[in-house]
Short mmCIF file of C-alpha atoms in Angstrom, two decimals:
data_model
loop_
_atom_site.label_atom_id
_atom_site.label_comp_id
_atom_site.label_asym_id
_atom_site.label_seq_id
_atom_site.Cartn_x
_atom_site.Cartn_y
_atom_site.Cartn_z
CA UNK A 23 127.25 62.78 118.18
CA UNK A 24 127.86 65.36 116.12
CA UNK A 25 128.05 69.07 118.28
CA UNK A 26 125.82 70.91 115.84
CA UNK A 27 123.32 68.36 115.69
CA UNK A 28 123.95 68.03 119.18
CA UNK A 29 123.20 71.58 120.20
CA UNK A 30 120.55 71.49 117.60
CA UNK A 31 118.46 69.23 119.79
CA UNK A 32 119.13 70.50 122.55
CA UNK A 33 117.90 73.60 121.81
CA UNK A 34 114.77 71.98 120.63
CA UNK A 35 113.68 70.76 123.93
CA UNK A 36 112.23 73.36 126.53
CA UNK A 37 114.19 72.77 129.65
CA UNK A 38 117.59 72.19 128.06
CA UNK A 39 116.63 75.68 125.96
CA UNK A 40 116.11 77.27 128.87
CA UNK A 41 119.25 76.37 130.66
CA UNK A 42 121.77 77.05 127.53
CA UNK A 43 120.32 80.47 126.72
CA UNK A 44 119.79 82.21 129.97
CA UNK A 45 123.53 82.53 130.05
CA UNK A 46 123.30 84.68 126.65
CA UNK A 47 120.80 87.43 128.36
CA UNK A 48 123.87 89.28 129.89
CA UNK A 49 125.66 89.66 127.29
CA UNK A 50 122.92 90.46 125.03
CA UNK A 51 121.76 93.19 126.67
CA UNK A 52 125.19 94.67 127.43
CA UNK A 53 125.78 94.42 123.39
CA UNK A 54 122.33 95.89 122.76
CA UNK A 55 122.92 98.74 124.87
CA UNK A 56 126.35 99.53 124.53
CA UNK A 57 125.79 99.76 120.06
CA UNK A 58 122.83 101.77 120.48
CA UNK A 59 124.90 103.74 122.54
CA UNK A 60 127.34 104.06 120.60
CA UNK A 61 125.24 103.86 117.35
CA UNK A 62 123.27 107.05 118.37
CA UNK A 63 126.16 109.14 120.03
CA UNK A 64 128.12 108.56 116.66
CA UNK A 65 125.30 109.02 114.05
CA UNK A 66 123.48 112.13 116.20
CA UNK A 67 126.20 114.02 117.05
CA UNK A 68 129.35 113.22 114.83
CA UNK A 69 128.02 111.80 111.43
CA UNK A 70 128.28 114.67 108.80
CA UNK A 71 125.39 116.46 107.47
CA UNK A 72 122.80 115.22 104.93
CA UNK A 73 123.65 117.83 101.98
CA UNK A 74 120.41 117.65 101.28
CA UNK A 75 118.11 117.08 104.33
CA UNK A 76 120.27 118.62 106.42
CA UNK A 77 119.99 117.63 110.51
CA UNK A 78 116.96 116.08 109.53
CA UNK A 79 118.08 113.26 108.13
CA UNK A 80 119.57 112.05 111.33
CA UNK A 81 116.38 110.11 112.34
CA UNK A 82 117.38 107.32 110.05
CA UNK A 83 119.64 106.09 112.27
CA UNK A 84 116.24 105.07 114.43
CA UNK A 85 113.65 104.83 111.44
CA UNK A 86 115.83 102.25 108.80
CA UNK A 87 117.13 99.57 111.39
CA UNK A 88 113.68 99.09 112.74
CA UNK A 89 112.22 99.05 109.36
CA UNK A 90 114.73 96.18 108.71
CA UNK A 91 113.91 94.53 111.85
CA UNK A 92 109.94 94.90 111.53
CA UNK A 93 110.37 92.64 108.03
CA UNK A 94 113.45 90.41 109.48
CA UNK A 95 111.14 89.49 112.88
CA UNK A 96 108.04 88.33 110.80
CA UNK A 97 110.83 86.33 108.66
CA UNK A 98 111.42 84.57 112.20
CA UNK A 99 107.89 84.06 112.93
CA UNK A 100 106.62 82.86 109.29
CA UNK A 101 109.60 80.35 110.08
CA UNK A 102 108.74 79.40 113.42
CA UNK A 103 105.11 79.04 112.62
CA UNK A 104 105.93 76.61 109.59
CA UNK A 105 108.12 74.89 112.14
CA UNK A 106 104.68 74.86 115.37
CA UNK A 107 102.72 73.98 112.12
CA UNK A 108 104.56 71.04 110.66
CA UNK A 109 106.27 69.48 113.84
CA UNK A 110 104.66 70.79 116.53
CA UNK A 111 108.42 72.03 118.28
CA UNK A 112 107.19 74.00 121.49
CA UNK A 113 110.81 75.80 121.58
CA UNK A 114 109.36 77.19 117.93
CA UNK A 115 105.83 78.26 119.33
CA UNK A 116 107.59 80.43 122.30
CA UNK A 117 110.33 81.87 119.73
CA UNK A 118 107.25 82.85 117.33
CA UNK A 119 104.94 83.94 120.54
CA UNK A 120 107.72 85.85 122.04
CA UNK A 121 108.92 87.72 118.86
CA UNK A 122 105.10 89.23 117.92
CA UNK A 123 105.17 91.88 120.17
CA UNK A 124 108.82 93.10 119.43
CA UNK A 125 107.91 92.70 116.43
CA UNK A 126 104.53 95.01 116.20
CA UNK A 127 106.55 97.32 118.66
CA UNK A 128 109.58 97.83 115.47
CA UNK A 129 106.90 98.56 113.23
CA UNK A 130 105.20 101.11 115.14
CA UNK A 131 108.50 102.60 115.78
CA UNK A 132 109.09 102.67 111.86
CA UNK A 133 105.89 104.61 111.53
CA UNK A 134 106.14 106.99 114.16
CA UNK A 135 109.66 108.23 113.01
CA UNK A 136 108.73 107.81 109.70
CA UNK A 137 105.94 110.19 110.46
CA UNK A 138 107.91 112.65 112.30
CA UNK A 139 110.71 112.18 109.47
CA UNK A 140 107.78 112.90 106.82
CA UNK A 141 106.98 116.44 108.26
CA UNK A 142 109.59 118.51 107.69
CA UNK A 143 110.22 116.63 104.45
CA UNK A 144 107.25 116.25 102.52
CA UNK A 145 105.05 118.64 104.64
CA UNK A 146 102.93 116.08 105.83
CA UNK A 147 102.52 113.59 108.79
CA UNK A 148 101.05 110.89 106.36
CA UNK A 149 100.38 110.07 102.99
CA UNK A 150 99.37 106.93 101.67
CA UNK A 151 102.30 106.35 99.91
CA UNK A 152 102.93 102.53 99.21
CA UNK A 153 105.74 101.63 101.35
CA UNK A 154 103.90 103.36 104.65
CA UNK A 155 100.90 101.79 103.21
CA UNK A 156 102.54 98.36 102.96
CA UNK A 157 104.15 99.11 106.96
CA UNK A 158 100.65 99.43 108.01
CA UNK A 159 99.11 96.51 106.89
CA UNK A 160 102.49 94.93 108.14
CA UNK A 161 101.35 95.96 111.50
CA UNK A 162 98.27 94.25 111.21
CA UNK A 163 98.94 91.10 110.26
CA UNK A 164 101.17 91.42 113.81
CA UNK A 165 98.26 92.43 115.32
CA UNK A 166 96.49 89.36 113.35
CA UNK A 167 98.58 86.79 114.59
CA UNK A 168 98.69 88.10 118.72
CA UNK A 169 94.57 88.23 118.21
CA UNK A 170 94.59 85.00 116.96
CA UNK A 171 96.77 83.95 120.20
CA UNK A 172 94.97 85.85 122.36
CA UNK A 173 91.33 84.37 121.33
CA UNK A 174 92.10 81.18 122.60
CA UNK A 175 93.37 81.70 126.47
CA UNK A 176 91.98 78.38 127.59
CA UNK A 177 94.35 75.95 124.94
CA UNK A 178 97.37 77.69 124.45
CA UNK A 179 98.87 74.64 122.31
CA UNK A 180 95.93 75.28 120.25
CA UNK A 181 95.86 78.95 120.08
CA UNK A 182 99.71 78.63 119.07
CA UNK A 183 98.95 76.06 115.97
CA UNK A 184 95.87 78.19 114.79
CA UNK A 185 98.17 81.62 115.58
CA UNK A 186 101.40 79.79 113.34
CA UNK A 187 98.79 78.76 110.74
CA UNK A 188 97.69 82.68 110.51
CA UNK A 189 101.81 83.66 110.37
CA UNK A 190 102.20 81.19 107.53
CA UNK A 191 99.25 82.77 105.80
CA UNK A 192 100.42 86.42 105.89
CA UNK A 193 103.94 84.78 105.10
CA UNK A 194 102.54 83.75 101.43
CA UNK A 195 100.50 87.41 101.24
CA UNK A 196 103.77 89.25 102.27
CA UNK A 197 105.02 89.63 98.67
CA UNK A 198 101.78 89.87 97.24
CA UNK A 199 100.68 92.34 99.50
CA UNK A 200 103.91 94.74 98.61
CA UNK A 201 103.93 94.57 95.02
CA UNK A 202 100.17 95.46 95.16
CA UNK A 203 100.88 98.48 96.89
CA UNK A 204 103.58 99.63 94.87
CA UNK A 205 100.99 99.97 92.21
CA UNK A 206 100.69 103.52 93.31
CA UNK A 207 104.21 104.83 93.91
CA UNK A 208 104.40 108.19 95.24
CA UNK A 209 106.88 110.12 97.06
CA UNK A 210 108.56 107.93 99.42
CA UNK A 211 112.29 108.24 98.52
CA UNK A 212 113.79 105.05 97.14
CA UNK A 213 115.86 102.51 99.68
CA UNK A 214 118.73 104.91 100.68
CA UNK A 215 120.99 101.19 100.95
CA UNK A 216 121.67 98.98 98.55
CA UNK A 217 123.75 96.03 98.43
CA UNK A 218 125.41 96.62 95.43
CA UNK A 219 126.69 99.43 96.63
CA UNK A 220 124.61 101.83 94.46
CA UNK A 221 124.24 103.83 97.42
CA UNK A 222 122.03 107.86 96.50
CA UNK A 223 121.60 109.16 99.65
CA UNK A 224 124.21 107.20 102.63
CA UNK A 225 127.55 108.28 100.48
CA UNK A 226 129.81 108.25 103.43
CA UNK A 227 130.90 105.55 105.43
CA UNK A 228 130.72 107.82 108.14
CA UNK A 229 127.31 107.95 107.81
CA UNK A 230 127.12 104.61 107.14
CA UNK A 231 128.99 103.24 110.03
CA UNK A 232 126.72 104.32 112.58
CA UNK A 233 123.42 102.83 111.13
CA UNK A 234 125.36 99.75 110.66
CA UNK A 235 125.72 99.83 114.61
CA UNK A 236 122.01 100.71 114.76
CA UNK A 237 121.32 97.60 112.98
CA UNK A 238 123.40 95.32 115.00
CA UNK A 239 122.46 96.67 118.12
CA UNK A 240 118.35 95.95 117.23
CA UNK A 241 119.16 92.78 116.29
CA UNK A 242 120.49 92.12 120.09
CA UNK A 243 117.79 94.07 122.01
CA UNK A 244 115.45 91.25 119.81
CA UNK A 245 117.07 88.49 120.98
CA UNK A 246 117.61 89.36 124.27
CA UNK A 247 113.59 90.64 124.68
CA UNK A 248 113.00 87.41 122.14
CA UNK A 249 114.43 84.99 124.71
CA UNK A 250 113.45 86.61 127.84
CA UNK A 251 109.79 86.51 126.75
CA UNK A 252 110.26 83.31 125.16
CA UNK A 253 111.73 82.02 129.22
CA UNK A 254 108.68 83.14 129.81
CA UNK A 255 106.02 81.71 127.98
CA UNK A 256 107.57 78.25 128.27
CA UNK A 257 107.36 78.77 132.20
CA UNK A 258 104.23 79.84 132.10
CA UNK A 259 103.04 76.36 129.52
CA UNK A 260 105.09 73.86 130.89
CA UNK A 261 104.19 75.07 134.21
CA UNK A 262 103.71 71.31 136.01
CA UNK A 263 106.67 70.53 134.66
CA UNK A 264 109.35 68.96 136.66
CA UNK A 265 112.35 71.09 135.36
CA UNK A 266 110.20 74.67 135.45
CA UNK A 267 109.54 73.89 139.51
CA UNK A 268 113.90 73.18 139.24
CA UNK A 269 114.90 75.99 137.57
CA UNK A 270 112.66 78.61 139.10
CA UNK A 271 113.98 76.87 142.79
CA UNK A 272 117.30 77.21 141.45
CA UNK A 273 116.52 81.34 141.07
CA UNK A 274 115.20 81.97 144.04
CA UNK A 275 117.46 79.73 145.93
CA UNK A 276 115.07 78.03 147.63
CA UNK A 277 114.65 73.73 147.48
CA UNK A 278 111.76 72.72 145.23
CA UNK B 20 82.02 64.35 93.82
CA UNK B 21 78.57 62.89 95.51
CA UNK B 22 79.45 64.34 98.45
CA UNK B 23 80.72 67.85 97.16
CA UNK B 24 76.88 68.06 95.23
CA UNK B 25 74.98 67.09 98.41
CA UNK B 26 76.63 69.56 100.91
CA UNK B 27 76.30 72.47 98.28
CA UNK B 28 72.79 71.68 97.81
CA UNK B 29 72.01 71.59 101.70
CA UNK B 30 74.06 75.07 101.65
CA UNK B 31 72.57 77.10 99.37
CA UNK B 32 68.62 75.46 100.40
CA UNK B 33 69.46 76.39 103.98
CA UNK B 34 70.71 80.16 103.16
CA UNK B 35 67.65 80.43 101.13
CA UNK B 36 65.19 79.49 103.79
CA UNK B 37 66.57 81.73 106.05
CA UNK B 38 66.48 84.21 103.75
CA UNK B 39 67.79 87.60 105.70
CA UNK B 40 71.39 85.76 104.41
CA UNK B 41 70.31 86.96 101.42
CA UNK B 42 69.24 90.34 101.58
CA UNK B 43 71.14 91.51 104.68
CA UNK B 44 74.10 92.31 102.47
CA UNK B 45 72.12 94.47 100.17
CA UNK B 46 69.99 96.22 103.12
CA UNK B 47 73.16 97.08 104.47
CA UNK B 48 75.18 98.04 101.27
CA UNK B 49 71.41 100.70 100.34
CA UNK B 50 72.10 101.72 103.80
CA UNK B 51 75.69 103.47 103.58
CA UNK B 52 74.99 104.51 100.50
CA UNK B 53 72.64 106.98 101.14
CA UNK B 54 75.03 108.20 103.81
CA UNK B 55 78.11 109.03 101.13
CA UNK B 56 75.47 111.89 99.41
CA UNK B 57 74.43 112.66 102.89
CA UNK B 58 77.50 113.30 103.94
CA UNK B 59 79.57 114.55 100.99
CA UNK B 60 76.77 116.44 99.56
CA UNK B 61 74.61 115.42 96.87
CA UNK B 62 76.80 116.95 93.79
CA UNK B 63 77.47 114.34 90.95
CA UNK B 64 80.53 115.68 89.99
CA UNK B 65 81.83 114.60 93.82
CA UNK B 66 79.62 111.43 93.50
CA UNK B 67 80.95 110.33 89.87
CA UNK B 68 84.64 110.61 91.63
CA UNK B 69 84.31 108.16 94.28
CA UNK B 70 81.53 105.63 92.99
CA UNK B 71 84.34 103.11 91.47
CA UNK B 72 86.03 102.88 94.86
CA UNK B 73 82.77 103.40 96.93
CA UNK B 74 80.79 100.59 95.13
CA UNK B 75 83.48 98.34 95.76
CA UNK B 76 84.44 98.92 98.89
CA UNK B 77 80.60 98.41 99.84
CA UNK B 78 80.51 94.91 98.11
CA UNK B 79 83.47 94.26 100.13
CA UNK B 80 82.19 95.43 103.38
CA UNK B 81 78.57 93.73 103.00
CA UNK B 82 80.50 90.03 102.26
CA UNK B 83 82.67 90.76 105.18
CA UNK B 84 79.58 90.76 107.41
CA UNK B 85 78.39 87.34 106.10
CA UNK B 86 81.81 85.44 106.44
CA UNK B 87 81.32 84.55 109.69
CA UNK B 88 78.97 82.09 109.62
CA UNK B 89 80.18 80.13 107.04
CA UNK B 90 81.20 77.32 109.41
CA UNK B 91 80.26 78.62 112.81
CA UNK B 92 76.54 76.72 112.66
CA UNK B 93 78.22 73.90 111.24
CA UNK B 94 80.73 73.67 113.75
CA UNK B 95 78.27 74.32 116.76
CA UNK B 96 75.94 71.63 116.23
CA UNK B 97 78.49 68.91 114.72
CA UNK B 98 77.71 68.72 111.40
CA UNK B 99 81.41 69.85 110.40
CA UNK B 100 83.04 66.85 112.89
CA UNK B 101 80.88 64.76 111.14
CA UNK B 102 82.55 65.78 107.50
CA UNK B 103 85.58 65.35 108.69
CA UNK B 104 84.52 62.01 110.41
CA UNK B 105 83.39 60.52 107.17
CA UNK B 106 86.38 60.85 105.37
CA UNK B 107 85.10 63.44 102.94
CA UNK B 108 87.64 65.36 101.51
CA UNK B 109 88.38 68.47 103.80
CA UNK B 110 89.73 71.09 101.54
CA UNK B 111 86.75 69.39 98.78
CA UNK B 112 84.28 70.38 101.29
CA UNK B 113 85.52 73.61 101.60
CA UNK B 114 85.07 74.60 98.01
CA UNK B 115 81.93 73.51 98.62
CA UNK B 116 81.25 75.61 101.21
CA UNK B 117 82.43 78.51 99.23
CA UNK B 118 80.31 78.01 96.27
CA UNK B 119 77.55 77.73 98.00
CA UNK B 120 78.63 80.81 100.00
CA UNK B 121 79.07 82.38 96.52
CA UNK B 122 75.60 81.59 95.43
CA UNK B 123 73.66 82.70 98.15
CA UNK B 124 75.66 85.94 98.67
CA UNK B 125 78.35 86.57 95.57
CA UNK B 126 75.74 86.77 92.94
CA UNK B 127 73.23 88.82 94.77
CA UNK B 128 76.08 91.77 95.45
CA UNK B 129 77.18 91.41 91.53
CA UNK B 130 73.63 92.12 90.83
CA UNK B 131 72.73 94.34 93.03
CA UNK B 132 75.87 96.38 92.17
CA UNK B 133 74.60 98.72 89.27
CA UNK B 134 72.26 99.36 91.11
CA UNK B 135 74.38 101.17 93.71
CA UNK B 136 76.44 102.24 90.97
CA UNK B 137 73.49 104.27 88.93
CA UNK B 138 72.98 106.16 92.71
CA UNK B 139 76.51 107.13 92.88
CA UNK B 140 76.45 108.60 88.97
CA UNK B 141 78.99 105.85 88.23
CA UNK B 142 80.02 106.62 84.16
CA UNK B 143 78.21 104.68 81.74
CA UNK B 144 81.04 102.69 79.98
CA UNK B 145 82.33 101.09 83.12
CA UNK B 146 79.30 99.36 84.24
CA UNK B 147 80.98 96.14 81.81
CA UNK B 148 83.80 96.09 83.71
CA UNK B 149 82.54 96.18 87.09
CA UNK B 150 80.60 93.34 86.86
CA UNK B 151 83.36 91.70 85.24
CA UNK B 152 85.85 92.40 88.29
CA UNK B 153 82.75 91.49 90.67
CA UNK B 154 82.76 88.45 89.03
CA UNK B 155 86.08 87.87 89.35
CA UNK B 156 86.35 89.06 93.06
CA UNK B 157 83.66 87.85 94.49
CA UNK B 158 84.50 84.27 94.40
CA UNK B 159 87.47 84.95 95.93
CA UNK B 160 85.91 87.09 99.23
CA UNK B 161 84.05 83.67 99.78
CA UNK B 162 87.53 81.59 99.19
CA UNK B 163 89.12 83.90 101.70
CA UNK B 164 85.92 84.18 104.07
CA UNK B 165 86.56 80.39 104.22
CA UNK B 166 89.69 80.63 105.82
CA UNK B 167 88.69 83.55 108.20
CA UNK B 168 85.82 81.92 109.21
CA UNK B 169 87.29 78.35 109.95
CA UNK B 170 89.86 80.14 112.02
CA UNK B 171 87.46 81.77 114.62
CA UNK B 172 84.72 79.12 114.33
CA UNK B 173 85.64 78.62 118.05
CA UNK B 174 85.27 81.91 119.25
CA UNK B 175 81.96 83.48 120.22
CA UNK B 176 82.46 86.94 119.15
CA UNK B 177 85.10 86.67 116.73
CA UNK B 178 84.08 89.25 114.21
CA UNK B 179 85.80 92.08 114.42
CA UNK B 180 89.03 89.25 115.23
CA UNK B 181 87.78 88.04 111.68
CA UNK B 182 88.19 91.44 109.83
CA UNK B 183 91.54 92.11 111.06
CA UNK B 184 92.70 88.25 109.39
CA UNK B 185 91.41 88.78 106.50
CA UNK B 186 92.03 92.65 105.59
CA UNK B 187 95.61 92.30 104.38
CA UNK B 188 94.38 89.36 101.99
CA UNK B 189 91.43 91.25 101.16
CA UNK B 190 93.73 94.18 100.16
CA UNK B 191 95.51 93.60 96.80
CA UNK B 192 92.07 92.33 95.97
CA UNK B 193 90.83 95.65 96.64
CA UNK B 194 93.89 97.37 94.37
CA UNK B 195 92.68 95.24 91.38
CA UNK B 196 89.37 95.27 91.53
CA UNK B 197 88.85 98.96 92.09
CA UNK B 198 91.54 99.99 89.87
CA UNK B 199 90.26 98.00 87.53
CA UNK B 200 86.81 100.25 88.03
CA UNK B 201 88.45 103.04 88.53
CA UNK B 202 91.00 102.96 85.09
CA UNK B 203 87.60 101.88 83.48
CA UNK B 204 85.65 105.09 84.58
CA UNK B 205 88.79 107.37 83.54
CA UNK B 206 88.74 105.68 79.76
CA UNK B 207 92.10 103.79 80.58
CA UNK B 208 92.82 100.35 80.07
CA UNK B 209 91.57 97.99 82.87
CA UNK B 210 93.09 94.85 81.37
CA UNK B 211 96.18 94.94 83.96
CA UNK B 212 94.07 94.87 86.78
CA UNK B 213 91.55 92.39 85.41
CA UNK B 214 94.72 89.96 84.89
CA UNK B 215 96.15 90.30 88.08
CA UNK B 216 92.61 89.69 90.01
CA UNK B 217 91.99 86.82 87.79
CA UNK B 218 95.43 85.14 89.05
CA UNK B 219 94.60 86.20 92.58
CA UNK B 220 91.40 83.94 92.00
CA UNK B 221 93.56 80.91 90.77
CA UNK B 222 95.54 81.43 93.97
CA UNK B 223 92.99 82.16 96.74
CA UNK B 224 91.11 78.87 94.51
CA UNK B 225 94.74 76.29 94.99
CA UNK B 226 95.56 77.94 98.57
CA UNK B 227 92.50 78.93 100.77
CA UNK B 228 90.87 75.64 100.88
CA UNK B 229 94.05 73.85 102.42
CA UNK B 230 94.81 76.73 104.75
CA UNK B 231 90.55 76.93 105.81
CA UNK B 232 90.78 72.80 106.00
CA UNK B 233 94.08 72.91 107.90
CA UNK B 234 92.06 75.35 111.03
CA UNK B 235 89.19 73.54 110.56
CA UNK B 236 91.48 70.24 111.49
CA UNK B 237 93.04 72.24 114.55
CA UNK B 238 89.76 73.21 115.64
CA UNK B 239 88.33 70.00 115.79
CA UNK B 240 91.00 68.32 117.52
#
């Protein structure tokens, strides 16, 4: 066979999951910690002044990457739940389980900084401007899909097909839900990164560089938190399993 | 379509024998009102401001509170296995369910709405076009209620669960409709807004019943 389609279905059944990616938790974490390290040091300390914003600015090097990651992890969970929806794939339903929090968590982060960012800028914590707005209601479609989960602790194959079905419906209201809110447009400055390389307010690649790092080194911390939660949850479900009583033997070095 | 005619029919005759699901929504919509005056004081100017978004947002709210039943008693003493049982058409019955919803609690809120807005001063001229967004909207607050409500069927207090699905599709709805009040009452254009809620209809009218009909399968399993 085929090694992609190989690894493909491996990865698609729980205890074979489970074996392959608790060797990538090490070096996950050790990648997340060592760019945010990095990341911050450089864009804190050593990135040049906003001419602008001054200092101030600095907090974007927190504020933009988890703004990224708070749209990029309900990407992963619309996906995932389209994936528990259609074919049932348990490996999908702990991916999409496991990423709601971290998710929630990114965009809570992108509204506190934002808030503390929007102080000395605009002179106020909030405003209902529409991308803060649009963050908000972000949150609580999170908060939508974990209630959802969370109503139904006695059938948790059940709770995870209603809880995907709820993913896939904020999915489609996403969009919808954004350009709405952009009806009012107020004073949030426009996306500081482009891809065309239109770039207003990053005009340095020194300032540039570091929230690249900050990007990269969210993106590990999720899948390292993603798959450790994930471990988790398919313990917990497949817990009369054969493999689970195996692998959690083969931890605590003890014979099942 | 025999089917479709018979389950509306029980609908709307059972809502209207038990008829507080008729009149709660209004009770409660008379009720905050006279708290906005009591609160902000009773000036017009002040009132005339916020009656577009006020009136709205109360037709909103008192819907919100009926959603939840739209399949719970259905689902509790079997009739909604049954349905599905007898090969009717799931997402068909759920249209169903909606227009009856519609009936028994959309059209009483559209007409009760001048009404709240000739207490909040509400200008003259934009009476037409807030029934005409009602009209519009309403239809799709049962379409959406639907869904909600055939997602926590199973759960005994799943109200407040129910408000937090359904908010973020509730709120472009909101954006429309009120702006559409709202442009109205400041002699702008509310044709934009009219538009956009009368795609969001076609939408929530081609989407809602297969996403309400695909819980109500999970829950039935």
């Amino acid at each position: 066979m085929n090694r992609i389609v190989k690894f493909y279905h491996e990865m698609g059944s729980p205890p074979s999951f489970y074996r392959i990616t608790q060797h990538w938790l090490m070096p996950m974490l050790l990648l997340a910690l060592g760019l945010t390290a990095y990341g911050l040091i450089e864009g804190l300390f050593f990135a040049p002044k906003d001419y602008q914003q001054g200092d101030s600015y600095r907090i974007i090097f927190v504020h933009v990457p988890a703004a990224w990651m708070s749209m990029f992890i309900y990407a992963i969970i619309g996906i995932c739940g389209i994936i528990t929806f259609v074919w049932r794939m348990k490996v999908a339903e702990a991916v999409m389980m496991a990423s709601v929090p971290i998710g929630a968590l990114f965009t809570a982060v992108t509204l506190l900084t934002g808030m503390l960012w929007g102080k000395p800028m605009w002179g106020t914590y909030w405003d209902w401007d529409a991308r803060m707005t649009s963050q908000l209601i972000l949150l609580f479609l999170y908060i939508g899909v974990a209630g959802m989960y969370a109503a139904y602790e006695e059938d948790p194959r059940k709770a995870a097909r209603l809880a995907a079905l709820v993913a896939i419906i904020g999915l489609v209201n996403l969009p919808i839900i954004r350009y709405s809110v952009y009806w009012w447009t107020s004073i949030h400055q426009t996306s500081s990164i482009t891809l065309t390389g239109g770039s207003e307010g990053i005009h340095s690649w020194d300032m540039l560089r570091p929230l690249l790092v900050m990007a990269l080194a969210t993106k590990f911390y999720y899948i390292y938190s993603m798959l450790t939660r994930a471990h988790t949850y398919l313990l917990k479900t497949e817990a009369k399993k054969q493999w689970v009583a195996q692998a959690v033997s083969k931890k605590s070095g003890a014979k099942p | 379509m025999m089917p479709f005619w018979a389950l509306f029919k029980r609908d709307v005759l059972v809502a209207w024998r038990r008829k507080a699901n008729v009149y709660q929504p209004l009770v409660f919509q008379l009720l905050i009102v006279t708290m906005f005056p009591l609160g902000l004081g009773a000036g017009a100017a002040t009132l005339t401001k916020i009656a577009p978004a006020v009136v709205w947002i109360l037709a909103l709210l008192s819907t919100l509170i009926t959603l939840e039943n739209i399949f719970k008693d259905d689902y509790e003493d079997g009739s909604l296995a049954v349905y599905a049982l007898s090969g009717m058409n799931l997402p068909l019955a759920v249209i169903s369910k909606a227009a009856a919803h519609w009936c028994t609690t959309g059209i009483p809120v559209i007409l009760f709405a001048p009404v709240i807005g000739m207490l909040l001063h509400l200008p003259t001229h934009a009476y037409a076009v807030l029934l005409l967004s009602l009209t519009i909207a309403t239809p799709i607050f049962s379409l959406l209620g639907t869904v909600g409500s055939a997602l926590i069927m199973n759960i005994k207090s799943g109200g407040m669960l129910l408000s937090v699905l359904i908010m973020p599709l509730l709120a472009p709805v909101l954006i429309f409709g009120a702006g559409a009040v709202l442009e109205t009452a400041l002699s702008n254009s509310a044709s934009t807004h009219l538009m956009l809620l009368s795609g969001s209809l076609v939408l929530c009218l081609t989407l809602a019943p297969l996403a309400a009909a695909a819980a109500i399968k999970i829950n039935l399993e």
